[in-house]
CSV table of C-alpha atoms and ligand atoms in Angstrom, one decimal:
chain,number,residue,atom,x,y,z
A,1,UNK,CA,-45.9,49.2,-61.1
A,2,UNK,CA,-42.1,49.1,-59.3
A,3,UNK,CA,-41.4,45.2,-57.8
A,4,UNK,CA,-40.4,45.3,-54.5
A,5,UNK,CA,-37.2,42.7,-53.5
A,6,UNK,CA,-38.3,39.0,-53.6
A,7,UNK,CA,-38.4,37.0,-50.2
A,8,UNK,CA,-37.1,34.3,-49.7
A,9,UNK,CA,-39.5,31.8,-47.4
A,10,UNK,CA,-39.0,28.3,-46.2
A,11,UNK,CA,-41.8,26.1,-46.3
A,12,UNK,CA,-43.5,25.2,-43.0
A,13,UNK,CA,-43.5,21.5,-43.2
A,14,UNK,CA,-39.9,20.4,-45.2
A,15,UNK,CA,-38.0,23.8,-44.8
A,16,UNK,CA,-37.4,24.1,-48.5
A,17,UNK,CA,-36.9,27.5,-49.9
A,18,UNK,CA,-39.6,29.7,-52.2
A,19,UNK,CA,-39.7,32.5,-54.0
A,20,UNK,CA,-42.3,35.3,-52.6
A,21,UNK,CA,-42.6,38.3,-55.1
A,22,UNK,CA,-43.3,41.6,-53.6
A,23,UNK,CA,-44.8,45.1,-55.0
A,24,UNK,CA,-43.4,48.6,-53.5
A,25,UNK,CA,-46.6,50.5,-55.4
A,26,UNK,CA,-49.2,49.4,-58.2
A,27,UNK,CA,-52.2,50.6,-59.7
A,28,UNK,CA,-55.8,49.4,-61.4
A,29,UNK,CA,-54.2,50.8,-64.9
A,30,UNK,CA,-55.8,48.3,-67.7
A,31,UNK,CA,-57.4,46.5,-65.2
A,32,UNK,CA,-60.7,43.9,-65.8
A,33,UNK,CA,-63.1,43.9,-63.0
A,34,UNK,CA,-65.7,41.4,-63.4
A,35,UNK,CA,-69.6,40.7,-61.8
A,36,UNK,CA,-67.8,37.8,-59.2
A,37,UNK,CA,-65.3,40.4,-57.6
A,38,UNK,CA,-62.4,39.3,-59.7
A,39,UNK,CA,-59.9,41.9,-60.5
A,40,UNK,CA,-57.3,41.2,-63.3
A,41,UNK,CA,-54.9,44.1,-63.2
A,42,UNK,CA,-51.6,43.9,-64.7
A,43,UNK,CA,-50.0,46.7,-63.0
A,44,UNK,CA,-51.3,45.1,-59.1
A,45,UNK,CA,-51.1,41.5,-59.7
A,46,UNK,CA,-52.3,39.5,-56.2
A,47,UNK,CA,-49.6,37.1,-55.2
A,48,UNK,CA,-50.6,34.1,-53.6
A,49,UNK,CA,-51.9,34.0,-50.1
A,50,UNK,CA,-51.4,29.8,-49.8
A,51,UNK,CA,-49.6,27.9,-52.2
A,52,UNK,CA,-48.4,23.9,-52.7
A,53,UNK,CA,-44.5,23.4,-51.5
A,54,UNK,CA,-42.9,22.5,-55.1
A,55,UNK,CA,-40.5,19.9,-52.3
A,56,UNK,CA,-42.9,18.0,-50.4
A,57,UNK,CA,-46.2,19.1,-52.3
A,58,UNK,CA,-47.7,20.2,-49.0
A,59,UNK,CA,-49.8,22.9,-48.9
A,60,UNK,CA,-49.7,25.8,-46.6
A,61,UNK,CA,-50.2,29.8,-46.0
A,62,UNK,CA,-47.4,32.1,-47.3
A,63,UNK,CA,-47.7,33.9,-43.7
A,64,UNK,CA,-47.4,30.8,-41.6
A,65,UNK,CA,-43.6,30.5,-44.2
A,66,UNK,CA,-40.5,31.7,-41.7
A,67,UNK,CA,-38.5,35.1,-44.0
A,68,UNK,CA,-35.6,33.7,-44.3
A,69,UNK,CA,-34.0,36.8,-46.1
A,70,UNK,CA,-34.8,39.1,-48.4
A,71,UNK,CA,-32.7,39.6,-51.8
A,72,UNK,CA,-30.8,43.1,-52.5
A,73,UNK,CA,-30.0,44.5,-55.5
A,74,UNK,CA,-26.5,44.2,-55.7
A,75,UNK,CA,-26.0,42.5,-52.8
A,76,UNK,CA,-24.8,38.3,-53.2
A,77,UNK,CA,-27.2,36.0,-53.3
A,78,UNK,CA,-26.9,32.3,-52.1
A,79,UNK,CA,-26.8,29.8,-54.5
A,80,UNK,CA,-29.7,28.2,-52.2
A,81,UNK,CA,-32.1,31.4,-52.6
A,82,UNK,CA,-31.1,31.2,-56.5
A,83,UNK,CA,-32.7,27.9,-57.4
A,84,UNK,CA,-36.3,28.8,-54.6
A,85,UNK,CA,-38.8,28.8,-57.2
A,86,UNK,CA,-41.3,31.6,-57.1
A,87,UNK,CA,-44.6,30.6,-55.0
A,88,UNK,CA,-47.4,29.7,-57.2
A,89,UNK,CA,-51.6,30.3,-57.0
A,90,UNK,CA,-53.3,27.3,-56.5
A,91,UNK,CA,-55.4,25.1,-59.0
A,92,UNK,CA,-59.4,24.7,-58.8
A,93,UNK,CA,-59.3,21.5,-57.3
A,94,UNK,CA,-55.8,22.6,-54.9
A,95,UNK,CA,-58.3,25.4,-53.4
A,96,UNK,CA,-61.1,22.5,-52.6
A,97,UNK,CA,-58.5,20.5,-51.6
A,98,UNK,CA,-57.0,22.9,-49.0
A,99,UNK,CA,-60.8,23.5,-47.6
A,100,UNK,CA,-61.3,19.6,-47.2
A,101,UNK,CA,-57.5,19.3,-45.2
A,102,UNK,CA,-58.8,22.2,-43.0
A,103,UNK,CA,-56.6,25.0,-44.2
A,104,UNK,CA,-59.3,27.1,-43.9
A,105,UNK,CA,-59.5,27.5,-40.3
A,106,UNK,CA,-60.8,31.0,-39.8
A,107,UNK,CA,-63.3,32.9,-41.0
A,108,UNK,CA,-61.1,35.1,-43.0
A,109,UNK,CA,-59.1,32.0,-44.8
A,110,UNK,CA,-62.0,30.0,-45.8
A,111,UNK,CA,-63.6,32.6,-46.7
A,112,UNK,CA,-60.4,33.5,-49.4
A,113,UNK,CA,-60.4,30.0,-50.2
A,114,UNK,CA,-64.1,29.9,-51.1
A,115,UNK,CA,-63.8,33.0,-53.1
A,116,UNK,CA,-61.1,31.4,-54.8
A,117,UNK,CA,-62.2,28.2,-55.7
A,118,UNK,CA,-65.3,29.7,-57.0
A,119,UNK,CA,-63.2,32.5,-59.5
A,120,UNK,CA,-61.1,29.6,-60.2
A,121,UNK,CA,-64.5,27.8,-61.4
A,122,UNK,CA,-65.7,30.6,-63.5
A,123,UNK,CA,-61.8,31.1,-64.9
A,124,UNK,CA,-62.9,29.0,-68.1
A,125,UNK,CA,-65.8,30.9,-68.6
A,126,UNK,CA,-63.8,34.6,-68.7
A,127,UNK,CA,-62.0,32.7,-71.4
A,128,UNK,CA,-63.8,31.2,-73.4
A,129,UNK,CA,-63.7,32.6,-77.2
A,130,UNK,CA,-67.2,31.8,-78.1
A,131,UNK,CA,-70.2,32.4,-75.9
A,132,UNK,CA,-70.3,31.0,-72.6
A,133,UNK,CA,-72.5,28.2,-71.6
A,134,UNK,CA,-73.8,28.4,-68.1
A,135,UNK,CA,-72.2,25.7,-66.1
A,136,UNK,CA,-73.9,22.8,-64.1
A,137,UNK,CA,-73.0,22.5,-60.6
A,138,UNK,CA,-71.3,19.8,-59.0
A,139,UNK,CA,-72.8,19.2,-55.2
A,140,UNK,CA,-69.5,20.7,-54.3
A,141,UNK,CA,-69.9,23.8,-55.5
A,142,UNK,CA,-73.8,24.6,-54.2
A,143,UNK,CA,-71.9,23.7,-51.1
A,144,UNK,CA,-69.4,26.3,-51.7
A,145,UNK,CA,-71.8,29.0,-52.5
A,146,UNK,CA,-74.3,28.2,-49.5
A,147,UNK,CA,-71.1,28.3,-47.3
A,148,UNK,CA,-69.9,32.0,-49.0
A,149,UNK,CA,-73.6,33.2,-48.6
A,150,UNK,CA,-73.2,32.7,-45.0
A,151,UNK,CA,-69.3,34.3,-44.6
A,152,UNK,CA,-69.9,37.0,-47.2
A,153,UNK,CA,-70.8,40.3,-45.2
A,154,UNK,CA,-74.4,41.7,-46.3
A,155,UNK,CA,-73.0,45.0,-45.1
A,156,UNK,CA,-69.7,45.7,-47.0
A,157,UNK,CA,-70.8,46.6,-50.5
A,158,UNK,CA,-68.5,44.7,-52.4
A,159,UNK,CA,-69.1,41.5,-50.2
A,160,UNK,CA,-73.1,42.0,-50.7
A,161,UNK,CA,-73.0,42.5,-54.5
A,162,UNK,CA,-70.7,38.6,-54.4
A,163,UNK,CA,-74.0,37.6,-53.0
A,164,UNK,CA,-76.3,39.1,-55.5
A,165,UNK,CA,-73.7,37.5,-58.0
A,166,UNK,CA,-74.2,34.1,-56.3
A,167,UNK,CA,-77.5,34.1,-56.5
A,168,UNK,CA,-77.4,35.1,-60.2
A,169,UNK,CA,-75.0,32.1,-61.1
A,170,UNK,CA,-77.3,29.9,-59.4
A,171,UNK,CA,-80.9,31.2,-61.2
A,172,UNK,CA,-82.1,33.6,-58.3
A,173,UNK,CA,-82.4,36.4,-60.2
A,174,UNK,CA,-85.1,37.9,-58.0
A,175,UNK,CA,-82.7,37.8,-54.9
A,176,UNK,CA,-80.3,38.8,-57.0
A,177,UNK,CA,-82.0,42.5,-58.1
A,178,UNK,CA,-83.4,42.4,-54.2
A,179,UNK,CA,-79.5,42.6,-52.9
A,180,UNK,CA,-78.3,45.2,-55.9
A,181,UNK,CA,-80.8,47.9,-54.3
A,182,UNK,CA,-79.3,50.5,-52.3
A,183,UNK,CA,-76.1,49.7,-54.0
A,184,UNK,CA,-73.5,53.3,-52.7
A,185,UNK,CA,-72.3,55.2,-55.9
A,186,UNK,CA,-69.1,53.8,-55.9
A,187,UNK,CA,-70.1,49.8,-56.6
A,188,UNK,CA,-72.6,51.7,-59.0
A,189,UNK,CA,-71.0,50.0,-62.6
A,190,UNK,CA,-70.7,46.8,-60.9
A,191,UNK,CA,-74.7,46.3,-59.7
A,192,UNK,CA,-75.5,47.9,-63.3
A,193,UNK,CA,-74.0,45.2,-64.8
A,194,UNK,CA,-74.9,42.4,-63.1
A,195,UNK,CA,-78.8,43.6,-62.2
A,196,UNK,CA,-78.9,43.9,-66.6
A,197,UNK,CA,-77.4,40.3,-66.8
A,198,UNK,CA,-79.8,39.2,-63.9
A,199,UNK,CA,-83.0,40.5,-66.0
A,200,UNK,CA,-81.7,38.6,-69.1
A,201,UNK,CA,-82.1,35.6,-66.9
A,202,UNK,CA,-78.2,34.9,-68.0
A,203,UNK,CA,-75.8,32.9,-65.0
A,204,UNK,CA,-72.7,33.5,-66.9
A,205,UNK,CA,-69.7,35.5,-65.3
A,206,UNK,CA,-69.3,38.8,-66.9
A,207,UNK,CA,-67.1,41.6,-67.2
A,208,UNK,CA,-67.6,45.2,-66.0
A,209,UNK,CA,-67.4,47.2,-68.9
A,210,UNK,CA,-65.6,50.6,-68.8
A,211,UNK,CA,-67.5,54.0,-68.9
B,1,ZN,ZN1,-42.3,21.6,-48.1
């Protein structure tokens, strides 16, 4: 992995400065995939897209954030760009949050924010030292998942295997195996894994294993 030169950004609504991190190359070395589409890879870590000014506690889009300038090795820095804190990922309840203040105003950003807050619900479950109980749903997060099962495309593999994984979470684990058929070669691990976990009748989030 070589870091790229941080950016420094200034918030849309106060004009306080962040930190953005940025990556000249990475790879999936020692990465986790898991059966929701979460990647963890240490060597390509996703910055965050929207994040919660640490100044006026506002949140917005890291795009919509003016570059104010970009810091060089060996170049001076101003004592301004120094103090910027780095931009942070958002919590569960920050990503349902931003979707209720209408941040997600495209198809594309409520569809990350959906994605999001539904990874950042199954977060606890990916850690959890003992087996993992299958949660209970709030209203809010059916919601969520009704909404994803309408932006998520059937068509791109990795979209329509999210849906056979929704499905699974929620106890449809015929719909489930019906969306894992005609999965291409190169998603093959991924429906294995979640088409075993959807015969066992088991909701939980799961990792891919290696092969
Ligand atoms: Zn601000």
């Amino acid at each position: 992995m070589i870091p790229g030169p941080d950016e420094i950004i200034a918030c849309p609504h106060c004009g306080s400065l962040a930190r953005r991190h940025t990556l000249l190359s990475g790879n999936t070395f020692g990465a986790h995939f898991w059966t929701d589409g979460k990647m963890l890879a240490p060597m390509l870590p996703e910055f965050p897209a929207i994040t919660r000014c640490a100044q006026c506690v506002q949140l917005y889009w890291v795009e919509d954030a003016q570059v104010v300038g970009e810091e060089q090795y060996g170049e001076p820095i101003p004592e301004e760009w120094k103090r910027a804190q780095a931009v942070r990922e958002l919590t569960r309840d920050e990503f349902r949050e931003a979707l209720q203040t209408g941040l997600g105003n495209n198809a594309e950003r409520e569809l990350h924010l959906r994605v999001h807050y539904w990874w950042a619900c199954n977060d606890p479950l990916r850690e959890a030292e003992t087996a993992p109980i299958p949660p209970d749903y709030s209203d809010w997060e059916r919601e969520n998942f009704a909404r994803l099962l309408e932006l998520l495309d059937a068509h791109a593999p990795g979209e329509r295997l999210m849906m056979a994984e929704i499905h699974r979470e929620t106890g449809n684990f015929d719909a489930a195996l019906q969306l894992i058929q005609d999965t291409p070669e190169s998603h093959r691990a991924w429906a294995e894994t979640l088409a075993a976990h959807a015969r066992q009748g088991d909701r939980v989030v799961r990792q891919i294993p290696y092969r």
